[in-house]
mmCIF file of C-alpha atoms in Angstrom:
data_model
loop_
_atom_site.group_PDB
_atom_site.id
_atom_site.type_symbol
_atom_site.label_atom_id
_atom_site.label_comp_id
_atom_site.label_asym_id
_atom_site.label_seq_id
_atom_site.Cartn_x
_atom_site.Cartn_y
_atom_site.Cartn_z
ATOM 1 C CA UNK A 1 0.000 0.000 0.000
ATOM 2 C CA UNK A 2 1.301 3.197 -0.794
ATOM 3 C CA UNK A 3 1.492 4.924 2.131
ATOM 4 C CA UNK A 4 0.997 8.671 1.023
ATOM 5 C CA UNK A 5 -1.686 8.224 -0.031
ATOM 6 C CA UNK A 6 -3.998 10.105 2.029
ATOM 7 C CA UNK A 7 -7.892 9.563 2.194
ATOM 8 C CA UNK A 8 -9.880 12.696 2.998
ATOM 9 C CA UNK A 9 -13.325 12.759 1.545
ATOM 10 C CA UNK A 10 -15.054 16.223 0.204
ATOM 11 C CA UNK A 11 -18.642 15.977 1.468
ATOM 12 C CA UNK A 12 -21.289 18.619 -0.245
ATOM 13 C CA UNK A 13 -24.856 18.719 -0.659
ATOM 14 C CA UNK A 14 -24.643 20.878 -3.354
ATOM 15 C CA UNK A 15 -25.157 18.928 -6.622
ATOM 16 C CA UNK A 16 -22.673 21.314 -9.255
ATOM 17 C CA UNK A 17 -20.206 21.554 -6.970
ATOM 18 C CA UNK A 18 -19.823 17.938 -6.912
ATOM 19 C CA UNK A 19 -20.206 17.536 -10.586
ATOM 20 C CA UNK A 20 -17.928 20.260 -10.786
ATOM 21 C CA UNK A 21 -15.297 18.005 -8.896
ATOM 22 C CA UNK A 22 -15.891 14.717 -9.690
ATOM 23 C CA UNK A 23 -17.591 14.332 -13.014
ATOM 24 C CA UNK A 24 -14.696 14.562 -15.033
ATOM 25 C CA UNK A 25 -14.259 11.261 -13.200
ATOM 26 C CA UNK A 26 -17.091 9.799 -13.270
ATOM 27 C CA UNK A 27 -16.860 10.456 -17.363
ATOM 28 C CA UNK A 28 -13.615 8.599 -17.135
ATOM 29 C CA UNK A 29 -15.148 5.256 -16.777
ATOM 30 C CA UNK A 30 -18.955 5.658 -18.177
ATOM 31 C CA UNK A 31 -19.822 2.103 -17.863
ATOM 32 C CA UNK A 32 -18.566 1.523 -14.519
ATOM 33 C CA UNK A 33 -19.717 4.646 -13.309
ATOM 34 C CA UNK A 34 -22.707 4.533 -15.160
ATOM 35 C CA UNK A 35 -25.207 4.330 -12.189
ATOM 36 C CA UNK A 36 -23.421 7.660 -10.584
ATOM 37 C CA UNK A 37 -24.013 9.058 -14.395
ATOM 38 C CA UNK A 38 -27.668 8.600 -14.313
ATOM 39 C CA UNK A 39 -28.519 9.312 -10.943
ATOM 40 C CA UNK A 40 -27.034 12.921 -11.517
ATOM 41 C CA UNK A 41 -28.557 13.522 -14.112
ATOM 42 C CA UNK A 42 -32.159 13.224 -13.019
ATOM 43 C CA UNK A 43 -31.411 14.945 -10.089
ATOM 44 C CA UNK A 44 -29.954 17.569 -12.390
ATOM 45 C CA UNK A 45 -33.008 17.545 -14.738
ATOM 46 C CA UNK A 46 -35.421 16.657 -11.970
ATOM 47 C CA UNK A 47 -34.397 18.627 -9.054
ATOM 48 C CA UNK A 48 -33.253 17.421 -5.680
ATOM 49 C CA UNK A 49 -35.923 15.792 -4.606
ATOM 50 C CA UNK A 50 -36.342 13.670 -7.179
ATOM 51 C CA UNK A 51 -36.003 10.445 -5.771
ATOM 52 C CA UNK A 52 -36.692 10.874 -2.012
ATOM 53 C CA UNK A 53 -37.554 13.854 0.127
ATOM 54 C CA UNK A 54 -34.057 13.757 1.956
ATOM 55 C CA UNK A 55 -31.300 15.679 0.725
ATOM 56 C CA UNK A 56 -28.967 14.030 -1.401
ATOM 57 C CA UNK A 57 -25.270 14.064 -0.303
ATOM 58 C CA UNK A 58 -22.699 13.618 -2.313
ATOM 59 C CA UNK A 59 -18.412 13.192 -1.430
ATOM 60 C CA UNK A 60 -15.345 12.842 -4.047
ATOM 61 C CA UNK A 61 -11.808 11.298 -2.455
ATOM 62 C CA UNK A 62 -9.149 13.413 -3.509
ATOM 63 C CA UNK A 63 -5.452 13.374 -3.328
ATOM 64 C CA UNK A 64 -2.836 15.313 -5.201
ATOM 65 C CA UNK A 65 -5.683 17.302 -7.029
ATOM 66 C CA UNK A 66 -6.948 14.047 -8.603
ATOM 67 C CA UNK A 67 -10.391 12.689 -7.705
ATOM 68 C CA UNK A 68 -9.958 8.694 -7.131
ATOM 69 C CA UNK A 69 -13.397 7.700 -5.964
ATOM 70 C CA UNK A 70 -16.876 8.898 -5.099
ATOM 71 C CA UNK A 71 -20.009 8.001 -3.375
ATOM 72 C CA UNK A 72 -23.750 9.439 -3.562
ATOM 73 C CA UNK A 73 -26.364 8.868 -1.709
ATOM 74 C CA UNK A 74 -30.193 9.507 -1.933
ATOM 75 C CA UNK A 75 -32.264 8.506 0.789
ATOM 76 C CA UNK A 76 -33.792 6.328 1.711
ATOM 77 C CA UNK A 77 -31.480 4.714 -1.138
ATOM 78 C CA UNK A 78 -28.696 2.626 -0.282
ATOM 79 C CA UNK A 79 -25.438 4.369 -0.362
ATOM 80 C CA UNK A 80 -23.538 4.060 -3.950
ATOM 81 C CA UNK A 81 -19.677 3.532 -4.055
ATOM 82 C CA UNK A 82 -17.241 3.865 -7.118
ATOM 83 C CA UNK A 83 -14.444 1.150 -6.672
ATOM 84 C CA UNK A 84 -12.711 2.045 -3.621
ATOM 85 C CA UNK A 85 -9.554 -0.156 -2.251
ATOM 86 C CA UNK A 86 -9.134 -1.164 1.598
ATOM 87 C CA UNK A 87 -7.928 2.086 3.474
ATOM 88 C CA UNK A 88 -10.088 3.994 1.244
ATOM 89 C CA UNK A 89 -13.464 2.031 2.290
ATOM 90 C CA UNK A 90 -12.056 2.124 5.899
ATOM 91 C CA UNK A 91 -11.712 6.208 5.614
ATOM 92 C CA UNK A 92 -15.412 5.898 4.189
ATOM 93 C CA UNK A 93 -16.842 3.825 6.582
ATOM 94 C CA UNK A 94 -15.058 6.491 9.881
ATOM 95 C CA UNK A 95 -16.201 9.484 7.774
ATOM 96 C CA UNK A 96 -19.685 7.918 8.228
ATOM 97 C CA UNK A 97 -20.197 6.343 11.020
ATOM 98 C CA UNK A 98 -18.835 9.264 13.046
ATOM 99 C CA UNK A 99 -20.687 11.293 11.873
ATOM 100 C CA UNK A 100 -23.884 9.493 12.572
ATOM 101 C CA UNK A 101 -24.519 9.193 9.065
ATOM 102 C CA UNK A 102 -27.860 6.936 8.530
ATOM 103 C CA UNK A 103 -26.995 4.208 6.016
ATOM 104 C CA UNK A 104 -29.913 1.709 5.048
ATOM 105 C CA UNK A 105 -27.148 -0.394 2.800
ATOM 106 C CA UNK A 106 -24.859 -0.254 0.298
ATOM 107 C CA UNK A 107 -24.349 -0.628 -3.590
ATOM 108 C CA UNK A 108 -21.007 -1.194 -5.476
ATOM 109 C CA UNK A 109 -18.769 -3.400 -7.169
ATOM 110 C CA UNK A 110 -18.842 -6.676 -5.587
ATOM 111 C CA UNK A 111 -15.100 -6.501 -3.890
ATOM 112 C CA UNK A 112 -15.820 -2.887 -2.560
ATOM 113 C CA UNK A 113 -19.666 -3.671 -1.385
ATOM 114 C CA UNK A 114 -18.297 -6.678 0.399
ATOM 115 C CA UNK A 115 -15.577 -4.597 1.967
ATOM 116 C CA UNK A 116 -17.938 -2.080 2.848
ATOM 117 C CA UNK A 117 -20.193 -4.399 4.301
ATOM 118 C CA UNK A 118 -18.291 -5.599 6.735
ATOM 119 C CA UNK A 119 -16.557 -2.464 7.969
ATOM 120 C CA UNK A 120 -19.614 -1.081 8.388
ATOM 121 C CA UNK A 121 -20.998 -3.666 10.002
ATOM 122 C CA UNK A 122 -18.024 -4.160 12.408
ATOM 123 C CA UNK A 123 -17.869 -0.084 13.573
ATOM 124 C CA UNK A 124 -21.321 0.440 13.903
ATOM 125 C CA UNK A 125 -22.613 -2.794 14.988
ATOM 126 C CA UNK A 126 -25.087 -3.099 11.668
ATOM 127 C CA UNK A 127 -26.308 -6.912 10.168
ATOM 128 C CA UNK A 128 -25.415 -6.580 6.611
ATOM 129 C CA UNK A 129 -27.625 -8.613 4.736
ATOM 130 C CA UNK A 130 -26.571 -9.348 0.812
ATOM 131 C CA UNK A 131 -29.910 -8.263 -0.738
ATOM 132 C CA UNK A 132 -28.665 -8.414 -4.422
ATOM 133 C CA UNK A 133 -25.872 -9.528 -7.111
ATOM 134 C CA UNK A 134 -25.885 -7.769 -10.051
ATOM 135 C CA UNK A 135 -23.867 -8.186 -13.668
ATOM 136 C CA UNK A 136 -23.381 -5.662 -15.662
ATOM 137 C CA UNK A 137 -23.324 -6.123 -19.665
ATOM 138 C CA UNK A 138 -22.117 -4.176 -22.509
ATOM 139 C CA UNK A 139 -23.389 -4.489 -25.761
ATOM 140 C CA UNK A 140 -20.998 -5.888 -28.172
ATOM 141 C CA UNK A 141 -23.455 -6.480 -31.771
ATOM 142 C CA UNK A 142 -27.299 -6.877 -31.362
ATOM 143 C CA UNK A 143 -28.692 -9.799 -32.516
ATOM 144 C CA UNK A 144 -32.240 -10.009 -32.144
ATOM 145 C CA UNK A 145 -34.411 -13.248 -31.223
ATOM 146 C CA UNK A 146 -36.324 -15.116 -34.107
ATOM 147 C CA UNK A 147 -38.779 -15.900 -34.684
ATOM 148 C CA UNK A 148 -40.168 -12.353 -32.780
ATOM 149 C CA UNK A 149 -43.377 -13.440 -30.216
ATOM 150 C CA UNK A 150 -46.879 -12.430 -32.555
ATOM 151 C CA UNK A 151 -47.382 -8.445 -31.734
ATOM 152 C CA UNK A 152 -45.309 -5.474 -32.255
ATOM 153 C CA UNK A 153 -43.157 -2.341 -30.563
ATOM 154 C CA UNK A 154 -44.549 1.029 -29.540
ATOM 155 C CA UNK A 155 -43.358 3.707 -27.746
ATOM 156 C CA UNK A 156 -45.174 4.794 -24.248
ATOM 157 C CA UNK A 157 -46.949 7.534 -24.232
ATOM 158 C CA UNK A 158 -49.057 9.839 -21.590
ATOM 159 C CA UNK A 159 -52.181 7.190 -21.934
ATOM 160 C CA UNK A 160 -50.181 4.511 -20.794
ATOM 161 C CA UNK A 161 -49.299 6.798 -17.454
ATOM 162 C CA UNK A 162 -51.013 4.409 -15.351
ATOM 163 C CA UNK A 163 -49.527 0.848 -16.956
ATOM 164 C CA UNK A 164 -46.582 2.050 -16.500
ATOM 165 C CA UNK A 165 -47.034 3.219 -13.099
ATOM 166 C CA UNK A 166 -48.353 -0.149 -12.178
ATOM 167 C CA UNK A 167 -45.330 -2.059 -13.882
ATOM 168 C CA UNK A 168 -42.835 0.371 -11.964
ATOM 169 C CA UNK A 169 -44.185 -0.754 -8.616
ATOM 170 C CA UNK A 170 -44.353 -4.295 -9.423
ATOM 171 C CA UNK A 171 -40.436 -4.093 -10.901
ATOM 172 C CA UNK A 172 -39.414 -2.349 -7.608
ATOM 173 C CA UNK A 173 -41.210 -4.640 -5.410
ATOM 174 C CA UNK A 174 -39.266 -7.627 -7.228
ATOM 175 C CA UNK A 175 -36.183 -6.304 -6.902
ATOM 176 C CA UNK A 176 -36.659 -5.131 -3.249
ATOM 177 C CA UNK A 177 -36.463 -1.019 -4.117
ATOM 178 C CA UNK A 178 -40.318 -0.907 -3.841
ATOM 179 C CA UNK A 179 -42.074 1.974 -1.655
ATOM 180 C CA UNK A 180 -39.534 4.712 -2.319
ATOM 181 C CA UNK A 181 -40.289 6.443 -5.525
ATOM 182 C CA UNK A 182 -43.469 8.030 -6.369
ATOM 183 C CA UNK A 183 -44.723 5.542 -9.948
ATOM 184 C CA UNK A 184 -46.576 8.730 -11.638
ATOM 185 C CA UNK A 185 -43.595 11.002 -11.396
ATOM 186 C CA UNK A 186 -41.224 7.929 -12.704
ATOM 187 C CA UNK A 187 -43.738 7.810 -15.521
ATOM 188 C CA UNK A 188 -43.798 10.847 -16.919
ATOM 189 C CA UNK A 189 -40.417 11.521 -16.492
ATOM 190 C CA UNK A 190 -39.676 8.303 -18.852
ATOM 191 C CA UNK A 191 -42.963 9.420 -21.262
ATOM 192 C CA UNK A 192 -41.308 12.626 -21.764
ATOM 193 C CA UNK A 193 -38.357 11.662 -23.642
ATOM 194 C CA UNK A 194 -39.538 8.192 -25.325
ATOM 195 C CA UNK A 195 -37.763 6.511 -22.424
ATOM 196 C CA UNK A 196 -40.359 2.957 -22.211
ATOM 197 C CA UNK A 197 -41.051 0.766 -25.561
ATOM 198 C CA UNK A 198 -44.100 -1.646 -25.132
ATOM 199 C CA UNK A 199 -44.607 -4.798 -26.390
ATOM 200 C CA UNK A 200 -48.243 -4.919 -27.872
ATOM 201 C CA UNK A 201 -50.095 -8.755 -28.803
ATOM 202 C CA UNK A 202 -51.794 -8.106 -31.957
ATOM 203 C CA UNK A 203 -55.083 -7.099 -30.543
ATOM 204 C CA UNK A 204 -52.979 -3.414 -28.519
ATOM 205 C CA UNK A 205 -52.670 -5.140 -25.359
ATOM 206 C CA UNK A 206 -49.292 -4.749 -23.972
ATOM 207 C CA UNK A 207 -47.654 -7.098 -22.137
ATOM 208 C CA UNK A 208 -43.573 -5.998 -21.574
ATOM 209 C CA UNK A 209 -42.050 -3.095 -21.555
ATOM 210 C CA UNK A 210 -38.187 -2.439 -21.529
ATOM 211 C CA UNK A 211 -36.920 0.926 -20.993
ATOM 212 C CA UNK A 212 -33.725 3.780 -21.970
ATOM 213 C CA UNK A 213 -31.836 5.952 -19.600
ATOM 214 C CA UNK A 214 -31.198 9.506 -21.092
ATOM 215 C CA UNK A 215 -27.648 9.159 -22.799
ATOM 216 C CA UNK A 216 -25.046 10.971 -20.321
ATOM 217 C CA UNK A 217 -21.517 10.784 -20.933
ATOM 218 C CA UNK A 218 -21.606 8.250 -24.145
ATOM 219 C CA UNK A 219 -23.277 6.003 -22.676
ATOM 220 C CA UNK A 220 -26.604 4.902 -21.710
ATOM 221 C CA UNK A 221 -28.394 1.987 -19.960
ATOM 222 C CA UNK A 222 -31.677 -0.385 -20.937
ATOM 223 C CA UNK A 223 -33.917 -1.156 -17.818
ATOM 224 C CA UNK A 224 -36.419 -1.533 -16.772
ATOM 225 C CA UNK A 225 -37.121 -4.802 -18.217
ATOM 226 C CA UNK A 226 -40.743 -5.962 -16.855
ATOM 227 C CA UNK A 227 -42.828 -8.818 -17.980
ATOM 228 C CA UNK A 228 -46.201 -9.535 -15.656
ATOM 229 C CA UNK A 229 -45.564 -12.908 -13.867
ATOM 230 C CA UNK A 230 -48.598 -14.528 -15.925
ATOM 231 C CA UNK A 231 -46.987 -13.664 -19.551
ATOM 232 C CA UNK A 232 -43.400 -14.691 -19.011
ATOM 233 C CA UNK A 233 -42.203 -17.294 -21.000
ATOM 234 C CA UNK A 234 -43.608 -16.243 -24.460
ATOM 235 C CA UNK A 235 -40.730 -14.014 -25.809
ATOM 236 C CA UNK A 236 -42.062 -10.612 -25.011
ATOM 237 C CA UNK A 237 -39.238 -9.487 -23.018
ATOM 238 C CA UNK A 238 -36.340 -10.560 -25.425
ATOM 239 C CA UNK A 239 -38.244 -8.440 -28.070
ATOM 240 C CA UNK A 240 -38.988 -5.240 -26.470
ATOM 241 C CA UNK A 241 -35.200 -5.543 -24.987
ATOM 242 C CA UNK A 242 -34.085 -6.132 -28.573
ATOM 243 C CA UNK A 243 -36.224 -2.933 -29.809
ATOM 244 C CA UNK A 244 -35.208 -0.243 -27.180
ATOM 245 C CA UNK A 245 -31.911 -1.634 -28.183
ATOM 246 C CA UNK A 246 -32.270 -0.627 -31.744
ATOM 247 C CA UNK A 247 -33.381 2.494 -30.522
ATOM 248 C CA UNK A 248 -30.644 2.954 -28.480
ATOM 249 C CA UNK A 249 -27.915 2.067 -31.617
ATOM 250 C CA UNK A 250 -29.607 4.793 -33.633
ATOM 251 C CA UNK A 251 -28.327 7.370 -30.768
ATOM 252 C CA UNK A 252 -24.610 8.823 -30.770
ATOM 253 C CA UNK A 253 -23.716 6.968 -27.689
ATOM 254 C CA UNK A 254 -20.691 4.255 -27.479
ATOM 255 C CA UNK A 255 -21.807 2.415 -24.972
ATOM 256 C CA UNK A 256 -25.434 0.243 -24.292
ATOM 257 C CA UNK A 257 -25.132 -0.951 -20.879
ATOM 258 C CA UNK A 258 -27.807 -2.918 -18.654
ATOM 259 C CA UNK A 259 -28.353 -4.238 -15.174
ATOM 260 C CA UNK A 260 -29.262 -8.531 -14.685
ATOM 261 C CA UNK A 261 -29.575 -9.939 -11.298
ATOM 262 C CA UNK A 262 -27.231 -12.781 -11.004
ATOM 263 C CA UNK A 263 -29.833 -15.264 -9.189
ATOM 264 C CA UNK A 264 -31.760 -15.159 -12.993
ATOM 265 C CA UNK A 265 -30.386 -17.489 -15.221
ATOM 266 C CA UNK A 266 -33.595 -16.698 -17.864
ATOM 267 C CA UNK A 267 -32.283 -13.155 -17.951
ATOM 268 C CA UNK A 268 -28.221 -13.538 -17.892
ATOM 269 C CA UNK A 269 -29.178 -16.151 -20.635
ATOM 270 C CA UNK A 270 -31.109 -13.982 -22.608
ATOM 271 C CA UNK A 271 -29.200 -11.069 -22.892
ATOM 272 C CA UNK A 272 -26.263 -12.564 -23.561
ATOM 273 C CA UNK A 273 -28.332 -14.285 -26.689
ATOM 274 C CA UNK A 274 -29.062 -10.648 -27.851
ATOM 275 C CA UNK A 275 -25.639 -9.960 -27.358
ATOM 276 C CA UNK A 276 -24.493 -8.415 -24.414
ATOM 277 C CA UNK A 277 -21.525 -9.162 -23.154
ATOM 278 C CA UNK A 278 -20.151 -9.222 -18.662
ATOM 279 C CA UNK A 279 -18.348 -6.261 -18.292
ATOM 280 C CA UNK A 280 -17.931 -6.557 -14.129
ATOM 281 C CA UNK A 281 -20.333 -7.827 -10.940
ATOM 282 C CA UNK A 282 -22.163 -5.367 -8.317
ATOM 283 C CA UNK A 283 -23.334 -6.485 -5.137
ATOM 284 C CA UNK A 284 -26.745 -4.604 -3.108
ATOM 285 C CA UNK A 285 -26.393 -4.791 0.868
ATOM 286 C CA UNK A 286 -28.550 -3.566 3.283
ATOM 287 C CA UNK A 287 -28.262 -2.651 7.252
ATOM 288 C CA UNK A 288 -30.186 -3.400 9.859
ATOM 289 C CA UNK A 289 -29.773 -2.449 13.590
ATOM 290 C CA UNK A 290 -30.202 -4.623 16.912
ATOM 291 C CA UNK A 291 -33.152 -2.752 19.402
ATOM 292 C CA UNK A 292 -31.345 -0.519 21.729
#
């Protein structure tokens, strides 16, 4: 370990100053960083309290006027961690904790969201509890499932508000984020840019959607991907994933990224048949406390 290295984070609630800072960063490495990416950008576009009622905070680790990691976090959100090496999750995890900081869990890369885990876990006397493994994909070149399930793509649009609404919550719930956001504002923040494709049976029912992040720094990301629980099966999801992907080629960005949960086989098979390819593994932990 290099031993000058120091590890002093720059905390700020204030959402240019951080950009300011640490975006040229977090442009460095868009697909690692790519959930940092997005998550500024709607609060950028969307304003502070866009995904919680408590303020956002936000901290860059600096040394020798180069930023080499940085966190945000969004209540009641778990915290989210850029790759950070031993000392620098122990600084974190101090920083934190003595501060009183309230952390409901963490997301990162598996080695630092393991590292953080425990840490945290150890100096505040926290369960961690590993509520999620992640893969992240890049697309390498589409190739789209045939034959194509009977229907055809649309995009969303402000009469589908409530489907989509309805699909948000049931995603969330599934994936154990449900409760936090509010479904209508989600919905018309995606129907405003074209961000949800449906997939639509030949008589307009739709049955899967599959959504687009707003491109930010080259790159942007497909998700959600939601099928109902009663139409899986039938193809609808590789299609829909296979149009926003289209959609997403026809863009100027360099890189199409997306989220699978590792305990899905379907999934991890499926987009890896469209042709995604691993680019690195993220693990979700969250915290609970022992009554006092």
């Amino acid at each position: 370990m290099d031993t000058s290295v120091t590890y002093d984070w720059r905390l700020t609630h204030d959402l240019d100053a951080f950009l300011a800072l640490a975006g040229d960063f977090l442009r460095s490495r868009p697909a690692q960083h790519t959930v940092a990416l997005t998550v500024t950008e709607g609060l950028r576009r969307g304003g502070m309290d866009r995904y919680g009622k408590d303020t956002p905070v936000f901290g860059a680790l600096e040394h020798s006027g180069e930023v080499r990691a940085a966190f945000f976090r969004t209540p009641p959100y778990p915290l989210n961690v850029t790759p950070l090496d031993e000392p620098g999750v122990q600084a974190l995890t101090a920083l934190l904790a003595d501060a009183g900081t309230e952390v409901s869990g963490v997301a990162a890369d598996t080695a630092t969201a393991d590292a953080f885990a425990e840490a945290w876990g150890r100096r505040t006397g926290a369960t961690p509890a590993l509520l999620r493994s992640d893969r992240l994909y890049r697309l390498g070149e589409l190739s789209v499932p045939e034959p194509a399930p009977p229907g055809r793509p649309r995009v969303a649009d402000a009469g589908d508000r409530d489907l989509l609404g309805r699909w948000y919550t049931e995603f969330a719930e599934a994936i154990g984020e449900g409760g936090h956001g509010d479904p209508g504002v989600w919905a018309d923040d995606r129907i405003s840019y074209g961000g949800i494709t449906l997939w639509e049976i030949p008589d307009g029912t739709p049955v899967a959607m599959a959504g687009l992040t707003r491109p930010v720094a080259g790159q942007l990301r497909v998700g959600p991907v939601y099928t109902p629980a009663h139409l899986r099966g039938r193809g609808y999801a590789g299609a829909v994933t296979a149009e926003v992907t289209r959609a997403a080629l026809a863009t100027d960005v360099r890189e199409v990224l997306l989220f699978t949960d590792l305990a899905n086989p379907t999934s991890n098979g499926l987009y890896r048949r469209i042709g995604y390819r691993p680019v690195s593994d993220f693990a979700v932990y969250g915290f609970t406390h022992g009554a006092a």
